[in-house]
Tab-separated table of N, CA and C in Angstrom:
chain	number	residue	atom	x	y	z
W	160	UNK	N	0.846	-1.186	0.000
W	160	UNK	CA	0.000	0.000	0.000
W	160	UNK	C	0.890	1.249	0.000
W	161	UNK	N	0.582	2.102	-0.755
W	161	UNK	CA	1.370	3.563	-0.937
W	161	UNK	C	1.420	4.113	0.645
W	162	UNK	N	1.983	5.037	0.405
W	162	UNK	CA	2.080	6.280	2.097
W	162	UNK	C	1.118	7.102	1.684
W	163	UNK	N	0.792	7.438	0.674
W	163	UNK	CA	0.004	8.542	0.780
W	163	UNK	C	-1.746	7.753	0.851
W	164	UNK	N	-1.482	7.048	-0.058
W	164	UNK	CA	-3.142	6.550	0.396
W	164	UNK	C	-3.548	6.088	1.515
W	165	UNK	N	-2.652	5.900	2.054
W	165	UNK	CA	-2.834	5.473	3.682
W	165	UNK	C	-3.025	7.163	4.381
W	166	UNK	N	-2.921	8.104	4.014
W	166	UNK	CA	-3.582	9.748	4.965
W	166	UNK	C	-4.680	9.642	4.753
W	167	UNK	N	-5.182	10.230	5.428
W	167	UNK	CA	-6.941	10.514	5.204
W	167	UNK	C	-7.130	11.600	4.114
W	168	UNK	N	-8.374	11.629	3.589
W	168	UNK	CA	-8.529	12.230	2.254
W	168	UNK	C	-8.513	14.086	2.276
W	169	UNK	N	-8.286	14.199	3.492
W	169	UNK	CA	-8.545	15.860	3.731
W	169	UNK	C	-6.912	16.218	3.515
W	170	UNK	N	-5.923	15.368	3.765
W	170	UNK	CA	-4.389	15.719	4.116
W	170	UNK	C	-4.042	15.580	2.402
W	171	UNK	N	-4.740	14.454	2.042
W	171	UNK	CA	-4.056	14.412	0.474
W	171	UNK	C	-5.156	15.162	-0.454
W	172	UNK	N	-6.347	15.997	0.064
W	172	UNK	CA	-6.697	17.363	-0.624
W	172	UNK	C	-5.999	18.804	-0.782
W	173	UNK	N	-5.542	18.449	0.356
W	173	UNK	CA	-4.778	19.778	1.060
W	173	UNK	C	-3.047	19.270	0.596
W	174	UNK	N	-2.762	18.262	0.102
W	174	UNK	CA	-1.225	18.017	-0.455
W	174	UNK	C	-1.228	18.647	-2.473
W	175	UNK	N	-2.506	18.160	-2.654
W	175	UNK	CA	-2.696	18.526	-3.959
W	175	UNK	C	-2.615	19.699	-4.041
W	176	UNK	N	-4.087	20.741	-3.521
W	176	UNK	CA	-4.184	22.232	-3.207
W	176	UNK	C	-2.728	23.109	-3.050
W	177	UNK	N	-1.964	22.588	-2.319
W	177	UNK	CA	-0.863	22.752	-1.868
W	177	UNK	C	-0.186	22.822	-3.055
W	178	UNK	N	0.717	22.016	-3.428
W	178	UNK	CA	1.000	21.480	-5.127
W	178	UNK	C	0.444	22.566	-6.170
W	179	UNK	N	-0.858	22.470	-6.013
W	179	UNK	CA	-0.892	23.357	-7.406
W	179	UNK	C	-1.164	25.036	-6.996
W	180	UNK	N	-1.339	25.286	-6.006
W	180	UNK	CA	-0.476	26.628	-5.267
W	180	UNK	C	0.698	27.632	-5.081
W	181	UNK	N	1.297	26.595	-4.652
W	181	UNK	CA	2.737	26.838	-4.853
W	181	UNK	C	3.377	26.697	-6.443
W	182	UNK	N	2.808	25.718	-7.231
W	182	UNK	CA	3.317	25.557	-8.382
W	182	UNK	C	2.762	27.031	-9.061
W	183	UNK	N	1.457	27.254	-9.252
W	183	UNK	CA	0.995	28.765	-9.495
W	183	UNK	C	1.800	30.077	-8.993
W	184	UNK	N	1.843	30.167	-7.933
W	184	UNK	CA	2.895	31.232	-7.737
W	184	UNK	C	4.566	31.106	-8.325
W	185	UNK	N	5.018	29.556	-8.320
W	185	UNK	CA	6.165	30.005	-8.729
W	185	UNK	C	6.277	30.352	-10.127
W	186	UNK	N	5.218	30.070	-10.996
W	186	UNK	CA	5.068	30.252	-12.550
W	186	UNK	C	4.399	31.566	-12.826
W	187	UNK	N	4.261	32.145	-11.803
W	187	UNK	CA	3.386	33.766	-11.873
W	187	UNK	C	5.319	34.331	-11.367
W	188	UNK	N	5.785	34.212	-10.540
W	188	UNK	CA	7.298	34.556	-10.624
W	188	UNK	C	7.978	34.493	-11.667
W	189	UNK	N	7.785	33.942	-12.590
W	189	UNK	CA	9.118	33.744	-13.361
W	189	UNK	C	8.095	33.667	-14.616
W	190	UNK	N	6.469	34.512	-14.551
W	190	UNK	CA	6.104	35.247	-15.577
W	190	UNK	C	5.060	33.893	-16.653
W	191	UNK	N	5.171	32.861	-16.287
W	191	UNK	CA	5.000	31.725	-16.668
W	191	UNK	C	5.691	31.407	-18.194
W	192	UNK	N	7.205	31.523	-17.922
W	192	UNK	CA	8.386	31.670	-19.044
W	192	UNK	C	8.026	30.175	-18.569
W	193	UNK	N	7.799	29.101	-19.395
W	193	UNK	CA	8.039	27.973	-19.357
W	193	UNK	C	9.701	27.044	-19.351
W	194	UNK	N	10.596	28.597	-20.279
W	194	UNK	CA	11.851	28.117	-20.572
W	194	UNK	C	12.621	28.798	-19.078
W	195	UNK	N	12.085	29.394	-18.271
W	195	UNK	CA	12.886	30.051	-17.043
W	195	UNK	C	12.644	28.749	-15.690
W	196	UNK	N	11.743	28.013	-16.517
W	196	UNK	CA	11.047	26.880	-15.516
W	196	UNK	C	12.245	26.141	-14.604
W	197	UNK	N	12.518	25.737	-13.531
W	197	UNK	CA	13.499	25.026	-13.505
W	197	UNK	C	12.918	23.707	-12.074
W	198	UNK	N	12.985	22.673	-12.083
W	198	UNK	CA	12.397	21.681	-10.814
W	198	UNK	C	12.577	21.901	-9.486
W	199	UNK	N	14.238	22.432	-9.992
W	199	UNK	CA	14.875	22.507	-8.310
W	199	UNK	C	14.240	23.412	-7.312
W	200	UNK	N	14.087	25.051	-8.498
W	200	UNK	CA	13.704	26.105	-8.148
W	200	UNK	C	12.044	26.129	-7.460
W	201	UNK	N	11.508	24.997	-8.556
W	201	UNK	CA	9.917	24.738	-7.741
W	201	UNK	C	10.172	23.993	-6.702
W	202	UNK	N	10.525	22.942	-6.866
W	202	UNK	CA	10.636	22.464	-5.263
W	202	UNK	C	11.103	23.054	-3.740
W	203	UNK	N	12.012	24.055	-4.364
W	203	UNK	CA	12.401	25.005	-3.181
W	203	UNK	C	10.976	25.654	-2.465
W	204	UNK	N	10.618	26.386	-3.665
W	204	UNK	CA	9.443	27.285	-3.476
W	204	UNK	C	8.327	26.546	-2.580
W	205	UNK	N	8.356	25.061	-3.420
W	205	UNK	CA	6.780	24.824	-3.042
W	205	UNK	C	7.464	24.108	-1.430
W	206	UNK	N	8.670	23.539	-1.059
W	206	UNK	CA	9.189	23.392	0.428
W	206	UNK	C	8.845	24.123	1.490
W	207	UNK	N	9.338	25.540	0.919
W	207	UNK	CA	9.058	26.697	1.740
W	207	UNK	C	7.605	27.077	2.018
W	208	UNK	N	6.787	26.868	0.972
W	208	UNK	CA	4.952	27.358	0.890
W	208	UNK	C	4.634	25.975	1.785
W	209	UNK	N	4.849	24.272	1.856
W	209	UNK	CA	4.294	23.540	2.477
W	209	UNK	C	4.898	24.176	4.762
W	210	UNK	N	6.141	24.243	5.116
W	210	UNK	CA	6.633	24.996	6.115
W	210	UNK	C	5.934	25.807	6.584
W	211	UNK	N	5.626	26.964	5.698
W	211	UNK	CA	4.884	28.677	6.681
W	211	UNK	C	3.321	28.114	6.468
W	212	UNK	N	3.022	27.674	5.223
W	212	UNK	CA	1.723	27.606	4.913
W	212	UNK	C	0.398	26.565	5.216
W	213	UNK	N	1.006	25.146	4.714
W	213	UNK	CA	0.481	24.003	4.342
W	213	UNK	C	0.499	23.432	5.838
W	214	UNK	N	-1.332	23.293	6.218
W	214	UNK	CA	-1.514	22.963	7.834
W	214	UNK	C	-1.502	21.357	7.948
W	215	UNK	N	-1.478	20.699	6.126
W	215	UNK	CA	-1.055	19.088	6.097
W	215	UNK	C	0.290	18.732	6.924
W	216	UNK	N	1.069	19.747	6.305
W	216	UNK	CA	2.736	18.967	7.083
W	216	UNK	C	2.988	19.100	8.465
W	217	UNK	N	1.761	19.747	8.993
W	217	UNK	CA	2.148	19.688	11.038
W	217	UNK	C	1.284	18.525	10.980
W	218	UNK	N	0.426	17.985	10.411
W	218	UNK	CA	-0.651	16.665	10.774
W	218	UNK	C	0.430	15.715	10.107
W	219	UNK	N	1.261	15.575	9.016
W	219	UNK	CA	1.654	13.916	8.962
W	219	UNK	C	2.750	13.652	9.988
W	220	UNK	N	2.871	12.591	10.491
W	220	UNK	CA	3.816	11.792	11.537
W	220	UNK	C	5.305	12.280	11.074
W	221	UNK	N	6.244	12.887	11.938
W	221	UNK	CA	7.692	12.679	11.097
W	221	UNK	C	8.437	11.084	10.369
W	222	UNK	N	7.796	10.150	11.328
W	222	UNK	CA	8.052	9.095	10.158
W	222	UNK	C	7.585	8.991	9.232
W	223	UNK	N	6.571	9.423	8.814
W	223	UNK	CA	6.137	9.604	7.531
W	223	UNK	C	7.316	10.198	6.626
W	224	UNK	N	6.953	11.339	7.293
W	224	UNK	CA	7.609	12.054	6.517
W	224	UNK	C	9.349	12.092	6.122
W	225	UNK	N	9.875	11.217	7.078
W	225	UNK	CA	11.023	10.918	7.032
W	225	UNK	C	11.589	9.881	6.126
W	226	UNK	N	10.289	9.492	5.523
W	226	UNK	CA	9.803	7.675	4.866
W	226	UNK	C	10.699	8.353	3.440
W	227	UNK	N	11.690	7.425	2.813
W	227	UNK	CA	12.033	7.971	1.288
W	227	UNK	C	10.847	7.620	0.558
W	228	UNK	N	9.955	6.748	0.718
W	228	UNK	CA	8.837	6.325	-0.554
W	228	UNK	C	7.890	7.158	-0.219
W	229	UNK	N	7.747	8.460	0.951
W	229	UNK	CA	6.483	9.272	0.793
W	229	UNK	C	6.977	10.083	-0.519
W	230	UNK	N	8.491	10.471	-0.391
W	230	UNK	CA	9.005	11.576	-0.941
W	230	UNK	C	8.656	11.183	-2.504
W	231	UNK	N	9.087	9.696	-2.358
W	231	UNK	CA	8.644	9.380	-3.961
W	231	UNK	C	7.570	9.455	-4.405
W	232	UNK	N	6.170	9.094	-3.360
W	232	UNK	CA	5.599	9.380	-3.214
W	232	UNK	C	4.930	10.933	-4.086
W	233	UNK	N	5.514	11.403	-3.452
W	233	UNK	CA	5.290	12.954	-3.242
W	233	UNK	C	5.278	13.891	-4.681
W	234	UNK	N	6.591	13.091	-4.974
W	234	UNK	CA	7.190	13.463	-6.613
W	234	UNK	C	6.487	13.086	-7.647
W	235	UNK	N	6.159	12.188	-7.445
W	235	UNK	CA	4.889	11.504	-8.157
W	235	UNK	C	3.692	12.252	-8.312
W	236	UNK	N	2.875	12.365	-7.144
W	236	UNK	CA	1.701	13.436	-7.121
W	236	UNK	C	2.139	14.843	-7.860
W	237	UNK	N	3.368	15.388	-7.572
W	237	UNK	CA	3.479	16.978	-8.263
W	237	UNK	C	3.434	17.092	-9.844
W	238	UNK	N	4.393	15.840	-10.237
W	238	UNK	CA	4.328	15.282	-11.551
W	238	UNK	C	2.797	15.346	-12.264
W	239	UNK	N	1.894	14.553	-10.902
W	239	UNK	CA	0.952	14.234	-12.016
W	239	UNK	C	-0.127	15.865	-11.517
W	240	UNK	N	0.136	16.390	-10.511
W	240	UNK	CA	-0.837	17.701	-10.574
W	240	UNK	C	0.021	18.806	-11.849
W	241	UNK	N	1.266	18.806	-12.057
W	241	UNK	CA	1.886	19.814	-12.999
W	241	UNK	C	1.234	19.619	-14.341
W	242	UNK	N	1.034	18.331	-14.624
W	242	UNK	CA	0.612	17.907	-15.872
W	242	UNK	C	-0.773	18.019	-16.149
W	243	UNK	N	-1.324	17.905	-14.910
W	243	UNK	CA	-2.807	18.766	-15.004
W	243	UNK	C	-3.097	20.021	-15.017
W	244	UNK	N	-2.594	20.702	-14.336
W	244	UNK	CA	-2.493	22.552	-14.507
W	244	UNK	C	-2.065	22.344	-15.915
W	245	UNK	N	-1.169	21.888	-16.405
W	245	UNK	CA	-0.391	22.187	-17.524
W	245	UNK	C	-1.900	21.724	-18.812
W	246	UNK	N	-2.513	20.745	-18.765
W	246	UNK	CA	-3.311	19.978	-19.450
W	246	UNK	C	-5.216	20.591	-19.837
W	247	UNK	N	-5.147	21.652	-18.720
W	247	UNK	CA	-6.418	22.287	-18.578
W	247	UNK	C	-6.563	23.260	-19.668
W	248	UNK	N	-7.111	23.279	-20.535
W	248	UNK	CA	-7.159	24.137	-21.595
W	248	UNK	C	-8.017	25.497	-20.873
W	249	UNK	N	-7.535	26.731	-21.599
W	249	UNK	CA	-8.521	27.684	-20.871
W	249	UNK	C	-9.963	27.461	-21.770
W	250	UNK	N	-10.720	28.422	-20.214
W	250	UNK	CA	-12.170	28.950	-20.927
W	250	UNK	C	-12.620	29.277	-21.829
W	251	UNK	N	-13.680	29.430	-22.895
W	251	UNK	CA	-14.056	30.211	-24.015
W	251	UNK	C	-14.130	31.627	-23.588
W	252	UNK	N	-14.412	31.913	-22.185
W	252	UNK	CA	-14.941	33.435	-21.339
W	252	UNK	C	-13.061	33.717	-21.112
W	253	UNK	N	-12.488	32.928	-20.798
W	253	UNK	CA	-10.801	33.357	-20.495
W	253	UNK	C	-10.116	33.423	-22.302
W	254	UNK	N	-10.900	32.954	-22.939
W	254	UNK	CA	-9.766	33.380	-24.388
W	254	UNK	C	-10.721	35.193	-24.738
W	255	UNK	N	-11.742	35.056	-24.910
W	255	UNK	CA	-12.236	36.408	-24.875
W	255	UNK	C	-11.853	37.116	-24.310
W	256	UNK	N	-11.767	37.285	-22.847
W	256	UNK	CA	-11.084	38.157	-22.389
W	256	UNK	C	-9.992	38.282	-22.179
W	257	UNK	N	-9.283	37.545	-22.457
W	257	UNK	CA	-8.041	37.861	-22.815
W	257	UNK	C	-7.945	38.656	-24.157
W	258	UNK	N	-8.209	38.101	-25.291
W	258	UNK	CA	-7.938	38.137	-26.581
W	258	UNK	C	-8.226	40.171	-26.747
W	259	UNK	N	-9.574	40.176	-25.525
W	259	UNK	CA	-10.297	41.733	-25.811
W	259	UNK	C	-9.179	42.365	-25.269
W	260	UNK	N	-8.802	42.107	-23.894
W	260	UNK	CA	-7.684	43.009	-23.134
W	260	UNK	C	-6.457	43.001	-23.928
W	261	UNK	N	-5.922	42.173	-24.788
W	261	UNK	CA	-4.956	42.464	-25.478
W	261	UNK	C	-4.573	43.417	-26.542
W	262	UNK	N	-5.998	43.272	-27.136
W	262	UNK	CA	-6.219	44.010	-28.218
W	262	UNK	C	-6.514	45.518	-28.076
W	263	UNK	N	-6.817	45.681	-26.568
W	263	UNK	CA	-7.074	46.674	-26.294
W	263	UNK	C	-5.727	47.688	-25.720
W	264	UNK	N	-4.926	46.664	-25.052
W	264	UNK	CA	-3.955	46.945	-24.184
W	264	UNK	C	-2.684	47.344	-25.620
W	265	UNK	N	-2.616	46.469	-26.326
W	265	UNK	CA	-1.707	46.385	-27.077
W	265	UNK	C	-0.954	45.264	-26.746
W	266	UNK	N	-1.190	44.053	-26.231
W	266	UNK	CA	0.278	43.186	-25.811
W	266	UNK	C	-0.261	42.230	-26.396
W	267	UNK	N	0.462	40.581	-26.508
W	267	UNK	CA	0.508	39.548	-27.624
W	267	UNK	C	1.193	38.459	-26.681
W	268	UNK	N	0.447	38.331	-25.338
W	268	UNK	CA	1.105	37.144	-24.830
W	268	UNK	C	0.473	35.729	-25.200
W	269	UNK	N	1.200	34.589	-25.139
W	269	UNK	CA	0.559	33.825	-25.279
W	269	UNK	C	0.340	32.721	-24.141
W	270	UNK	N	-0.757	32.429	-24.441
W	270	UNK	CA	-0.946	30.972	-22.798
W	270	UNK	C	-1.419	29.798	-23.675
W	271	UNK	N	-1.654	28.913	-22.754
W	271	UNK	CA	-1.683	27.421	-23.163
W	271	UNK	C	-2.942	26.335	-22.152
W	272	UNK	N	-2.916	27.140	-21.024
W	272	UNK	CA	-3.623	26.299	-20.390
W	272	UNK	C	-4.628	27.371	-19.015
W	273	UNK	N	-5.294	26.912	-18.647
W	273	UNK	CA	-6.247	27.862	-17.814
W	273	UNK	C	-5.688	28.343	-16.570
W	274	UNK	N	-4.902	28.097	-15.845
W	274	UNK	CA	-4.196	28.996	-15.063
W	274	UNK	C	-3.288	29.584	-15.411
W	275	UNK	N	-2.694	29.390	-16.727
W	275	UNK	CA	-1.442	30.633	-17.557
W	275	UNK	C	-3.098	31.617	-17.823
W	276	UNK	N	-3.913	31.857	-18.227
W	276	UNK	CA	-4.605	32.791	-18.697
W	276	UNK	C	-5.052	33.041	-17.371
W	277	UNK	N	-5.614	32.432	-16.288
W	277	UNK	CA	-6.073	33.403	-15.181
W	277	UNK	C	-4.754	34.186	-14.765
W	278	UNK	N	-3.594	34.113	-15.048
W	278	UNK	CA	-2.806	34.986	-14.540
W	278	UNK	C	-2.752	35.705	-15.357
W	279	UNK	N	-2.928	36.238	-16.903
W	279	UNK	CA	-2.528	37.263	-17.723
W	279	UNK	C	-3.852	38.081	-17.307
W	280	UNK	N	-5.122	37.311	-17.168
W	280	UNK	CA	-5.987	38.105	-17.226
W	280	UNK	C	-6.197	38.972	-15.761
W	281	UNK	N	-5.222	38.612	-14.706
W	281	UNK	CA	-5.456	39.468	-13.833
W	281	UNK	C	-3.952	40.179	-14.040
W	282	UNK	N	-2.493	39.956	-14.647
W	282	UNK	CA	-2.154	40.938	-14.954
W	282	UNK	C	-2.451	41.856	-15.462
W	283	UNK	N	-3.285	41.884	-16.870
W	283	UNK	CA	-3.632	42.827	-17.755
W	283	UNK	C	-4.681	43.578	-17.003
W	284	UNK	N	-5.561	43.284	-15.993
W	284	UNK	CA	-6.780	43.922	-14.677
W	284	UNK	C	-5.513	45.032	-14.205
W	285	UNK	N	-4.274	44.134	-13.548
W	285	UNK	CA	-3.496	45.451	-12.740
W	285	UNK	C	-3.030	46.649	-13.672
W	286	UNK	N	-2.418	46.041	-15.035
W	286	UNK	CA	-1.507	47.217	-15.185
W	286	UNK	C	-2.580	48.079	-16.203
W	287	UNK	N	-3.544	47.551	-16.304
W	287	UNK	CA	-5.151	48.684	-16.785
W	287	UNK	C	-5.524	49.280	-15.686
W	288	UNK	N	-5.444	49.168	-14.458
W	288	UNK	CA	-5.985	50.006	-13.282
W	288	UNK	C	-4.991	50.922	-12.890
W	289	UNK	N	-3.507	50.825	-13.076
W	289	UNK	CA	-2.226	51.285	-13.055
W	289	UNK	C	-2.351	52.392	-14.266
W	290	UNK	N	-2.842	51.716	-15.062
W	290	UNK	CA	-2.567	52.790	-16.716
W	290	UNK	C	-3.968	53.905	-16.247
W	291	UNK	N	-4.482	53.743	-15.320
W	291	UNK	CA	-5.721	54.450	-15.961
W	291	UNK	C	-5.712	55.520	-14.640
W	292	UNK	N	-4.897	54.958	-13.148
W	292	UNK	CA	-4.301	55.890	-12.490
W	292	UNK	C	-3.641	56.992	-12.944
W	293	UNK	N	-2.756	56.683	-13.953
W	293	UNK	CA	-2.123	57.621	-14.414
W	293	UNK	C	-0.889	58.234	-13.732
């Protein structure tokens, strides 16, 4: 039996959540340059976000967590949540608005999947509320 299927289903909601959290912010850092991407650099990030943030890693046992097959474990799950963020095509309502704010804004970014466009579309929200401050 795996380590992780052995947590209860709230710890491995909150491991996923977690996962694709941290993976979101570190790809809103580095602009979601796919080529600036680097593993080590996410894993740092998302280390540090499970530590201050993630109320799963005070609930699993340190043997658990000390276990090398959670870690494999672990690597496994990010693998397969990256490939899902990555796999989600955006909205018909997220290519519109994007496509309008661009056209409007003047810029030509491109995305691929529905959380690369929820982040352009709330960049292009800031630096239109920024532009219109003046």
């Amino acid at each position: 039996m795996s380590i992780l299927s052995g947590l209860s289903h709230g710890i491995k909601i909150s491991i996923t959540r977690s996962i694709t959290t941290a993976f979101e912010q570190y790809m809103a850092n580095i602009m979601w340059e796919e080529e600036a991407y680097s593993p080590a650099d996410f894993m740092k990030e998302w280390q540090s976000y499970i530590h201050k943030h993630a109320s799963w890693y005070h609930d699993v046992p340190d043997d658990v967590k000390n276990d090398p097959r959670f870690h494999e474990e672990l690597a496994g799950k990010i693998n397969q949540v990256v490939a899902k963020i990555f796999s989600e095509e955006p909205t018909a309502e997220q290519i519109e608005t994007l496509n309008a704010q661009q056209e409007k804004l003047g810029t030509d970014y491109d995305f691929s999947c529905k959380a690369e466009a929820r982040f352009y579309i709330d960049l292009l929200n800031e630096y239109e509320k920024k532009k219109l401050k003046g």
